[in-house]
Coordinates of C-alpha atoms and ligand atoms in Angstrom, one line a residue:
M1090 CA 88.8 -19.1 5.0
S1091 CA 85.9 -19.2 2.5
P1092 CA 86.6 -18.3 -1.1
P1093 CA 86.7 -14.6 -1.8
Q1094 CA 83.5 -13.0 -3.0
R1095 CA 83.6 -10.3 -5.7
C1096 CA 82.2 -6.8 -5.3
A1097 CA 82.1 -3.6 -7.3
A1098 CA 84.1 -1.6 -4.7
V1099 CA 85.7 -1.8 -1.2
V1100 CA 85.5 1.3 0.9
V1101 CA 87.8 1.4 3.9
G1102 CA 86.7 3.8 6.7
A1103 CA 83.3 5.1 7.8
G1104 CA 84.1 8.6 8.7
P1105 CA 82.4 11.5 6.8
A1106 CA 84.7 10.8 3.8
G1107 CA 84.0 7.1 3.6
L1108 CA 80.3 7.8 3.9
A1109 CA 80.5 10.4 1.0
V1110 CA 82.4 7.8 -1.1
V1111 CA 79.7 5.2 -0.5
G1112 CA 76.9 7.7 -1.3
N1113 CA 78.6 8.7 -4.6
L1114 CA 79.2 5.1 -5.7
L1115 CA 75.7 4.0 -4.8
E1116 CA 74.4 6.7 -7.1
K1117 CA 76.3 5.1 -10.0
Q1118 CA 74.7 1.7 -9.3
L1119 CA 77.9 -0.3 -9.9
G1120 CA 76.9 -3.3 -7.8
K1121 CA 77.7 -4.5 -4.3
I1122 CA 79.9 -2.2 -2.2
I1123 CA 81.7 -3.7 0.8
W1124 CA 82.3 -1.0 3.5
I1125 CA 84.6 -1.7 6.4
D1126 CA 85.1 0.1 9.7
P1127 CA 85.5 -1.1 13.3
Y1128 CA 82.7 1.2 14.5
F1129 CA 80.4 2.8 11.8
Q1130 CA 80.1 5.7 14.1
A1131 CA 81.1 8.7 12.0
G1132 CA 84.8 8.5 12.6
R1133 CA 86.9 10.8 14.7
V1134 CA 84.5 13.7 14.5
N1135 CA 82.1 11.7 16.7
R1136 CA 84.7 9.8 18.7
K1137 CA 86.9 12.8 19.6
Y1138 CA 85.5 16.1 18.4
R1139 CA 81.8 16.3 19.5
E1140 CA 82.6 19.2 21.8
V1141 CA 84.6 21.2 19.2
P1142 CA 82.9 24.2 17.6
S1143 CA 82.8 23.9 13.8
N1144 CA 84.7 26.2 11.6
T1145 CA 82.2 25.7 8.8
K1146 CA 78.6 27.0 8.5
V1147 CA 75.7 24.7 9.3
A1148 CA 74.6 25.2 5.7
L1149 CA 77.6 23.2 4.5
F1150 CA 76.8 20.3 6.7
Q1151 CA 73.3 20.4 5.3
A1152 CA 74.7 20.5 1.8
F1153 CA 76.8 17.5 2.5
A1154 CA 73.8 15.6 3.9
T1155 CA 71.7 16.2 0.8
A1156 CA 74.3 16.0 -1.9
V1157 CA 73.5 12.6 -3.2
Q1158 CA 70.3 10.8 -3.8
P1159 CA 70.9 7.8 -1.4
F1160 CA 71.4 10.3 1.5
Q1161 CA 68.1 12.0 0.5
S1162 CA 66.4 8.6 0.6
V1163 CA 67.7 8.0 4.2
I1164 CA 66.6 11.4 5.3
N1165 CA 63.1 11.0 3.7
S1166 CA 62.6 7.7 5.4
S1167 CA 63.8 8.8 8.9
R1168 CA 61.2 9.2 11.6
I1169 CA 60.9 12.9 12.8
P1170 CA 62.5 14.3 14.9
N1171 CA 65.9 13.2 13.9
A1172 CA 69.5 14.5 13.5
F1173 CA 68.5 16.2 10.2
T1174 CA 65.5 18.0 11.6
T1175 CA 67.6 19.2 14.5
M1176 CA 70.3 20.5 12.2
A1177 CA 67.7 22.1 9.9
K1178 CA 66.5 24.2 12.9
L1179 CA 69.9 25.7 13.5
D1180 CA 70.9 29.1 12.0
Q1181 CA 72.3 28.0 8.6
E1182 CA 74.7 30.9 8.4
K1183 CA 76.3 30.2 11.8
T1184 CA 78.7 27.5 13.0
C1185 CA 77.6 24.8 15.4
H1186 CA 79.2 22.2 17.7
L1187 CA 80.4 19.2 15.9
H1188 CA 78.1 16.9 17.7
H1189 CA 75.3 18.1 15.3
A1190 CA 77.4 17.2 12.3
A1191 CA 78.5 13.8 13.9
D1192 CA 74.9 12.9 14.6
V1193 CA 73.9 13.6 11.0
V1194 CA 76.8 11.4 9.7
R1195 CA 75.8 8.6 12.1
A1196 CA 72.2 8.8 11.0
L1197 CA 73.1 8.7 7.4
T1198 CA 75.5 5.8 8.0
E1199 CA 72.7 3.9 9.9
G1200 CA 70.4 4.2 6.8
I1201 CA 73.1 3.5 4.2
V1202 CA 74.3 0.3 5.8
K1203 CA 70.8 -1.1 5.5
M1204 CA 70.7 -0.7 1.7
D1205 CA 70.8 -3.8 -0.4
Q1206 CA 73.8 -2.8 -2.4
V1207 CA 75.9 -2.2 0.8
Y1208 CA 77.6 -4.9 2.9
A1209 CA 78.9 -3.3 6.0
C1210 CA 81.6 -5.2 7.8
R1211 CA 82.8 -4.3 11.3
G1212 CA 86.6 -4.8 11.3
H1213 CA 89.8 -3.7 9.8
V1214 CA 91.3 -4.0 6.4
T1215 CA 94.7 -5.4 7.0
A1216 CA 96.1 -5.9 3.6
A1217 CA 95.3 -5.7 -0.1
N1218 CA 97.2 -7.1 -3.1
L1219 CA 96.7 -6.1 -6.8
N1220 CA 97.1 -9.0 -9.2
H1221 CA 97.9 -9.0 -13.0
T1222 CA 94.2 -8.9 -13.9
R1223 CA 93.9 -5.5 -12.1
S1224 CA 91.9 -7.1 -9.3
W1225 CA 92.5 -6.3 -5.7
T1226 CA 92.3 -9.1 -3.1
V1227 CA 91.4 -7.3 0.1
R1228 CA 91.9 -8.9 3.5
I1229 CA 89.5 -8.1 6.3
R1230 CA 89.9 -9.0 10.0
G1231 CA 86.6 -9.0 11.7
L1232 CA 86.1 -7.5 15.2
G1233 CA 86.2 -9.7 18.2
S1234 CA 87.2 -12.8 16.3
E1235 CA 90.2 -14.5 14.7
D1236 CA 88.2 -14.8 11.5
E1237 CA 89.6 -13.2 8.4
M1238 CA 88.0 -13.0 5.0
E1239 CA 89.1 -11.9 1.6
V1240 CA 87.1 -10.0 -1.1
L1241 CA 88.0 -9.3 -4.7
T1242 CA 87.3 -5.9 -6.3
S1243 CA 88.6 -3.6 -9.1
R1244 CA 88.1 -0.5 -6.9
L1245 CA 89.7 0.0 -3.4
I1246 CA 89.0 3.4 -1.8
L1247 CA 91.0 4.4 1.3
C1248 CA 89.2 6.8 3.7
T1249 CA 91.3 5.9 6.7
G1250 CA 91.6 9.3 8.4
S1251 CA 94.5 11.1 10.3
S1252 CA 95.5 11.7 13.9
P1253 CA 97.3 14.6 15.6
T1254 CA 101.0 14.8 14.6
Q1255 CA 103.6 14.4 17.3
A1256 CA 106.8 16.2 16.4
P1257 CA 110.1 15.8 18.3
V1258 CA 111.1 18.6 20.7
P1259 CA 114.7 19.7 21.5
V1260 CA 114.5 18.8 25.2
P1261 CA 114.6 15.3 26.8
E1262 CA 111.1 13.7 26.1
D1263 CA 110.8 12.6 29.8
S1264 CA 111.2 16.1 31.1
V1265 CA 107.6 17.1 30.1
Q1266 CA 104.4 15.1 30.1
R1267 CA 102.7 15.0 26.7
L1268 CA 99.0 15.8 26.6
D1269 CA 96.9 14.3 23.8
L1270 CA 95.6 17.1 21.6
D1271 CA 92.3 15.2 21.3
V1272 CA 91.8 15.4 25.1
V1273 CA 92.6 19.1 25.0
L1274 CA 90.0 19.6 22.4
K1275 CA 87.4 17.9 24.7
P1276 CA 86.8 20.2 27.6
S1277 CA 84.8 17.6 29.7
E1278 CA 87.8 15.3 29.6
L1279 CA 90.5 18.0 29.9
A1280 CA 89.0 19.2 33.2
S1281 CA 89.6 15.8 34.9
T1282 CA 93.0 15.2 33.2
L1283 CA 94.7 18.3 34.7
P1284 CA 95.3 18.8 38.4
Q1285 CA 92.8 21.2 39.9
N1286 CA 94.6 22.5 43.0
S1287 CA 98.3 22.4 42.3
P1288 CA 100.2 24.8 40.0
S1289 CA 100.9 23.5 36.5
T1290 CA 101.9 25.0 33.2
V1291 CA 100.8 23.7 29.8
A1292 CA 103.0 24.3 26.8
V1293 CA 100.8 24.7 23.6
V1294 CA 102.6 24.5 20.3
G1295 CA 101.0 25.9 17.1
A1296 CA 98.8 28.7 15.9
S1297 CA 96.2 27.1 13.6
H1298 CA 92.7 26.0 14.4
S1299 CA 93.6 23.2 16.8
A1300 CA 96.1 25.3 18.6
I1301 CA 93.7 28.2 19.2
L1302 CA 90.9 26.0 20.4
A1303 CA 93.4 24.3 22.7
L1304 CA 94.3 27.7 24.1
L1305 CA 90.6 28.7 24.4
N1306 CA 89.8 25.5 26.3
L1307 CA 92.8 25.9 28.7
V1308 CA 92.0 29.6 29.3
D1309 CA 88.4 28.6 30.1
L1310 CA 89.5 25.9 32.5
A1311 CA 91.9 28.3 34.3
R1312 CA 89.1 30.9 34.7
N1313 CA 86.4 28.4 35.8
S1314 CA 87.9 25.5 37.7
H1315 CA 91.7 25.3 37.6
P1316 CA 92.9 28.7 39.0
H1317 CA 96.6 27.5 39.3
L1318 CA 96.8 26.6 35.6
R1319 CA 99.2 28.7 33.4
I1320 CA 99.9 28.4 29.7
K1321 CA 103.0 29.0 27.5
W1322 CA 102.1 29.4 23.9
F1323 CA 104.9 28.5 21.4
T1324 CA 104.1 30.0 18.1
R1325 CA 106.3 30.6 15.0
H1326 CA 104.0 32.8 12.9
P1327 CA 101.5 35.6 13.3
L1328 CA 97.8 34.6 13.6
R1329 CA 96.3 34.0 10.1
Y1330 CA 92.6 34.4 9.4
A1331 CA 90.4 33.3 6.5
E1332 CA 89.4 36.4 4.5
C1333 CA 86.3 36.7 2.2
K1334 CA 87.4 38.0 -1.2
D1335 CA 85.3 38.6 -4.3
G1336 CA 83.6 35.1 -4.7
W1337 CA 86.4 33.1 -2.9
I1338 CA 88.0 32.8 0.5
L1339 CA 91.7 33.5 1.1
R1340 CA 93.2 30.9 3.5
D1341 CA 90.0 28.9 3.2
N1342 CA 91.7 25.8 4.6
T1343 CA 94.4 27.2 6.8
G1344 CA 93.0 30.5 8.2
L1345 CA 91.2 30.9 11.4
K1346 CA 87.4 31.0 11.2
G1347 CA 84.4 30.9 13.6
R1348 CA 84.9 30.8 17.3
A1349 CA 88.7 30.3 17.1
A1350 CA 89.0 33.4 14.9
D1351 CA 86.9 35.5 17.3
F1352 CA 88.9 34.4 20.4
A1353 CA 92.2 35.0 18.6
R1354 CA 91.2 38.5 17.4
Q1355 CA 89.8 39.5 20.8
Q1356 CA 92.4 38.0 23.1
L1357 CA 95.6 36.8 21.5
E1358 CA 96.8 39.5 19.1
D1359 CA 99.8 41.5 20.3
S1360 CA 97.5 44.5 20.7
T1361 CA 95.0 42.7 22.9
L1362 CA 97.0 40.0 24.8
P1363 CA 98.5 42.3 27.5
T1364 CA 95.0 43.3 28.7
S1365 CA 92.9 40.3 27.8
E1366 CA 91.7 37.6 30.2
A1367 CA 93.8 35.1 28.3
G1368 CA 96.8 37.4 28.8
Q1369 CA 96.6 37.0 32.5
I1370 CA 97.1 33.3 32.2
L1371 CA 99.1 32.9 29.1
T1372 CA 102.6 33.8 28.0
R1373 CA 103.4 34.0 24.3
I1374 CA 106.8 32.5 23.3
D1375 CA 107.9 33.8 20.0
C1376 CA 109.5 30.9 18.0
S1377 CA 109.8 32.8 14.8
G1378 CA 113.2 33.5 13.1
G1379 CA 114.3 30.0 12.1
Q1380 CA 115.1 26.6 13.5
E1381 CA 118.0 27.7 15.7
K1382 CA 116.0 30.5 17.4
E1383 CA 113.0 28.2 17.8
S1384 CA 115.1 25.5 19.4
A1385 CA 116.6 28.0 21.8
Q1386 CA 113.1 29.1 22.9
Y1387 CA 112.1 25.5 23.5
Q1388 CA 115.2 24.8 25.6
R1389 CA 114.7 28.0 27.6
H1390 CA 110.9 27.7 28.3
L1391 CA 109.9 24.1 28.0
P1392 CA 111.7 22.8 31.1
T1393 CA 109.4 25.2 33.2
C1394 CA 106.3 23.4 31.8
S1395 CA 104.6 20.4 33.3
Y1396 CA 102.7 19.4 30.2
L1397 CA 103.1 19.7 26.4
V1398 CA 100.4 19.6 23.8
Q1399 CA 101.4 19.9 20.1
A1400 CA 98.8 21.2 17.7
V1401 CA 101.0 21.0 14.6
G1402 CA 98.7 19.3 12.1
Y1403 CA 97.5 15.8 11.4
T1404 CA 99.3 12.7 10.1
R1405 CA 97.7 9.9 8.0
D1406 CA 96.7 6.9 10.1
P1407 CA 98.6 3.7 9.2
L1408 CA 97.4 2.2 5.9
P1409 CA 96.7 -1.5 5.3
D1410 CA 99.7 -3.4 3.8
L1411 CA 99.4 -2.8 0.1
S1412 CA 101.2 -4.9 -2.5
I1413 CA 101.3 -5.5 -6.2
A1414 CA 101.7 -9.1 -7.3
G1415 CA 102.9 -9.9 -3.8
S1416 CA 105.5 -7.2 -3.5
L1417 CA 104.9 -4.6 -0.8
I1418 CA 104.3 -1.1 -2.0
T1419 CA 106.6 1.2 0.0
S1420 CA 105.8 4.8 0.9
N1421 CA 108.0 6.0 -2.0
D1422 CA 105.9 4.0 -4.4
L1423 CA 102.6 5.4 -3.1
N1424 CA 102.1 9.0 -4.2
W1425 CA 98.6 10.6 -3.7
D1426 CA 97.5 12.6 -6.7
S1427 CA 94.2 14.4 -6.1
S1428 CA 93.9 15.5 -9.7
F1429 CA 92.2 12.2 -10.4
G1430 CA 91.8 10.9 -6.8
G1431 CA 94.3 8.1 -7.1
F1432 CA 97.9 7.0 -6.6
T1433 CA 101.0 6.8 -8.7
D1434 CA 104.2 4.9 -8.2
R1435 CA 107.7 6.3 -8.1
N1436 CA 107.8 6.3 -12.0
G1437 CA 104.5 8.2 -12.1
L1438 CA 102.5 5.2 -13.3
V1439 CA 99.0 5.0 -12.0
I1440 CA 98.3 2.2 -9.5
P1441 CA 95.1 0.7 -11.0
G1442 CA 91.9 0.9 -9.0
L1443 CA 93.4 2.4 -5.9
H1444 CA 91.7 5.6 -4.7
G1445 CA 91.4 7.8 -1.6
A1446 CA 89.4 10.6 0.0
G1447 CA 89.1 12.5 3.3
I1448 CA 91.5 14.2 5.7
A1449 CA 94.2 11.6 4.8
F1450 CA 93.8 12.1 1.0
P1451 CA 92.5 15.6 0.5
E1452 CA 92.2 17.6 -2.7
R1453 CA 95.1 20.0 -3.5
V1454 CA 93.7 23.4 -4.4
V1455 CA 95.3 26.5 -5.7
D1456 CA 93.7 29.9 -5.0
P1457 CA 93.7 32.9 -7.3
Y1458 CA 96.8 34.2 -5.6
G1459 CA 98.6 30.9 -6.3
N1460 CA 98.6 29.7 -2.7
V1461 CA 98.4 25.9 -2.4
E1462 CA 96.2 24.3 0.2
H1463 CA 94.6 21.0 1.0
A1464 CA 90.8 21.0 1.0
V1465 CA 89.7 19.4 4.3
G1466 CA 86.0 19.5 5.4
F1467 CA 82.8 17.6 4.9
F1468 CA 81.5 19.5 1.9
K1469 CA 85.0 19.8 0.4
F1470 CA 85.2 16.0 0.4
M1471 CA 81.8 15.8 -1.3
K1472 CA 82.7 18.4 -4.0
F1473 CA 86.0 16.5 -4.7
L1474 CA 84.2 13.2 -4.9
K1475 CA 81.6 14.6 -7.3
R1476 CA 84.4 15.6 -9.6
V1477 CA 86.6 12.5 -9.4
S1478 CA 84.3 9.5 -8.6
P1479 CA 82.7 9.4 -12.1
Q1480 CA 86.2 8.4 -13.4
W1481 CA 86.4 5.6 -10.8
A1482 CA 83.1 4.1 -12.1
T1483 CA 84.4 3.5 -15.7
Ligands
FAD1428 C1 89.6 19.0 15.4 C2 89.0 19.0 14.0 C3 87.9 19.8 13.7 C4 87.3 19.8 12.5 N1 86.2 20.6 12.2 C5 85.6 20.6 11.0 C6 84.5 21.4 10.7 O1 84.1 22.2 11.6 N2 83.9 21.3 9.5 C7 84.4 20.4 8.5 O2 83.8 20.4 7.5 N3 85.5 19.7 8.8 C8 86.1 19.7 10.0 N4 87.2 19.0 10.2 C9 87.9 18.2 9.1 C10 87.3 16.9 8.7 O3 85.9 17.0 8.3 C11 87.4 15.8 9.8 O4 88.7 15.6 10.1 C12 86.8 14.5 9.4 O5 86.6 13.7 10.5 C13 87.7 13.7 8.4 O6 86.9 12.6 8.0 P1 87.6 11.3 7.4 O7 86.4 10.4 7.1 O8 88.6 11.6 6.4 O9 88.4 10.6 8.6 P2 88.0 10.0 10.0 O10 86.8 10.7 10.6 O11 89.2 9.9 10.8 O12 87.5 8.5 9.7 C14 88.4 7.5 9.3 C15 87.7 6.1 9.6 O13 88.5 5.1 9.0 C16 88.6 4.0 9.9 N5 89.7 3.2 9.5 C17 91.0 3.6 9.5 N6 91.8 2.6 9.1 C18 91.0 1.5 8.9 C19 91.2 0.2 8.4 N7 92.5 -0.3 8.1 N8 90.2 -0.6 8.3 C20 88.9 -0.2 8.5 N9 88.6 1.1 9.0 C21 89.7 1.9 9.1 C22 88.7 4.7 11.3 O14 88.3 3.8 12.3 C23 87.7 5.8 11.1 O15 86.4 5.4 11.5 C24 87.8 19.0 11.4 C25 89.0 18.2 11.7 C26 89.5 18.2 13.0 C27 90.8 17.4 13.2
NAP1429 N1 86.3 23.0 13.8 C1 87.5 23.6 14.1 O1 87.5 24.7 14.5 C2 88.8 22.9 13.8 C3 89.7 22.7 14.8 C4 90.9 22.0 14.5 C5 91.1 21.6 13.2 N2 90.2 21.8 12.2 C6 90.5 21.3 10.9 O2 91.4 20.3 10.9 C7 92.4 20.4 9.9 C8 93.8 20.5 10.6 O3 93.9 21.7 11.3 P1 95.0 22.1 12.4 O4 94.7 23.4 12.9 O5 95.1 21.0 13.4 O6 96.4 22.0 11.6 P2 96.9 22.6 10.2 O7 95.9 23.5 9.6 O8 97.3 21.4 9.4 O9 98.1 23.5 10.6 C9 99.2 23.0 11.2 C10 99.9 24.1 11.9 O10 101.0 23.6 12.6 C11 102.1 24.4 12.4 N3 103.3 23.6 12.6 C12 103.6 22.5 12.0 N4 104.8 22.0 12.5 C13 105.1 22.8 13.5 C14 106.1 22.7 14.5 N5 107.1 21.8 14.5 N6 106.2 23.7 15.4 C15 105.2 24.7 15.4 N7 104.2 24.8 14.5 C16 104.2 23.8 13.6 C17 102.0 24.9 11.0 O11 102.7 26.1 10.9 P3 103.6 26.5 9.7 O12 102.7 27.1 8.7 O13 104.6 27.5 10.3 O14 104.3 25.2 9.3 C18 100.5 25.1 10.9 O15 100.1 26.4 11.3 C19 92.0 21.7 9.1 O16 91.2 21.3 8.0 C20 91.1 22.5 10.1 O17 90.2 23.3 9.4 C21 89.0 22.4 12.5

């Protein structure tokens, strides 16, 4: 292995959050940034969610794409037509399919990786060790080769993303086949995954954005191509919507918006379900009232289902092995603190130079009613980084 080279920052992950981090750090002209990702293709939004309708306005994707000067340089030097001009033509006040947002992130990434201050490395960060001089030695495994390299930096930023959560269910796991939520959120793949001409029932768990879009896709499928498909919807709370208040949004991060909110209001509420199209295909299973009642509902209804899809949130993807002076940092010793965009150990001491952003490390926000949420979204990542990244530069 060649001797490690030194750089100003190492950014792990090239989804929207990693891109936003690189854009913010470039503006600060700190020196060379090493950026690592196996694909450099806009992360999960491009790989998995191109067919998902957005729950944010087009204007917010535009605001993300023009928020930092390096992004503007990429846009200004791109041949027309391009992903930015396509997005600019959409109604800015409406939502759009995420393929538009993914294409903008891909186009920005393509331009950013060509910049002199960026060294883009296709591969995985497998480990990082902090030594007594507050320098991280970051180990990178390149794609398609056994070669590993090490780099030294005082700033390591984790933008490693999250994947759908799988929770245990109180029935034997082999009694029902699990469906990948990512597949259910992709109608073109869902159609070929489920049997077309034999009866099957899909259990959908949850009542947030992912769950409602899963229901919407399954109802569409049953109406259009899979007439024998039925749905059991396991939900433990009423439908919750984002609400515009005076200058702020109640449930901005957890409430239903956009197409999911329209579908839920029109077809899934207790008042509409019995007569809606969805109601002809779907049975609501009330799982409220505590764990015992919830468990009883699963035991009663899940055995009649052929498939199970859980839409119960997202869990951080595995992180590289992190250590300090050779001792592995355990999960107890790695506490995310979005107030400064970094991590503390079990004693509350800051782990020097380690930062995070994106769906895996979102900002904790408190609304005027005192509700706590996590700010997940392209422009929310950008706003957060504008606040905290100046501290990383010092
Ligand atoms: C279904 C869905 C719909 C959404 N819709 C919207 C929306 O409409 N509007 C909005 O603003 N937001 C939306 N979001 C929220 C958010 O913008 C996306 O989740 C976004 O993709 C998160 O970006 P990220 O960069 O944090 O993570 P990701 O997109 O997951 O990117 C992480 C990247 O890190 C790489 N990586 C991981 N580990 C390593 C490693 N060890 N070494 C190197 N690379 C690594 C991965 O390969 C990946 O490329 C949605 C989220 C979901 C789940
Ligand atoms: N573009 C889009 O429309 C779209 C689509 C999907 C996701 N997203 C984004 O992605 C992020 C994640 O959204 P999400 O909808 O997947 O998840 P989420 O907002 O994290 O919500 C998870 C939901 O799962 C429920 N839940 C957790 N554990 C459960 C269990 N064991 N059984 C039943 N329910 C359980 C929670 O209910 P409790 O409150 O009862 O715990 C909560 O409602 C958000 O930022 C969202 O905006 C956007």
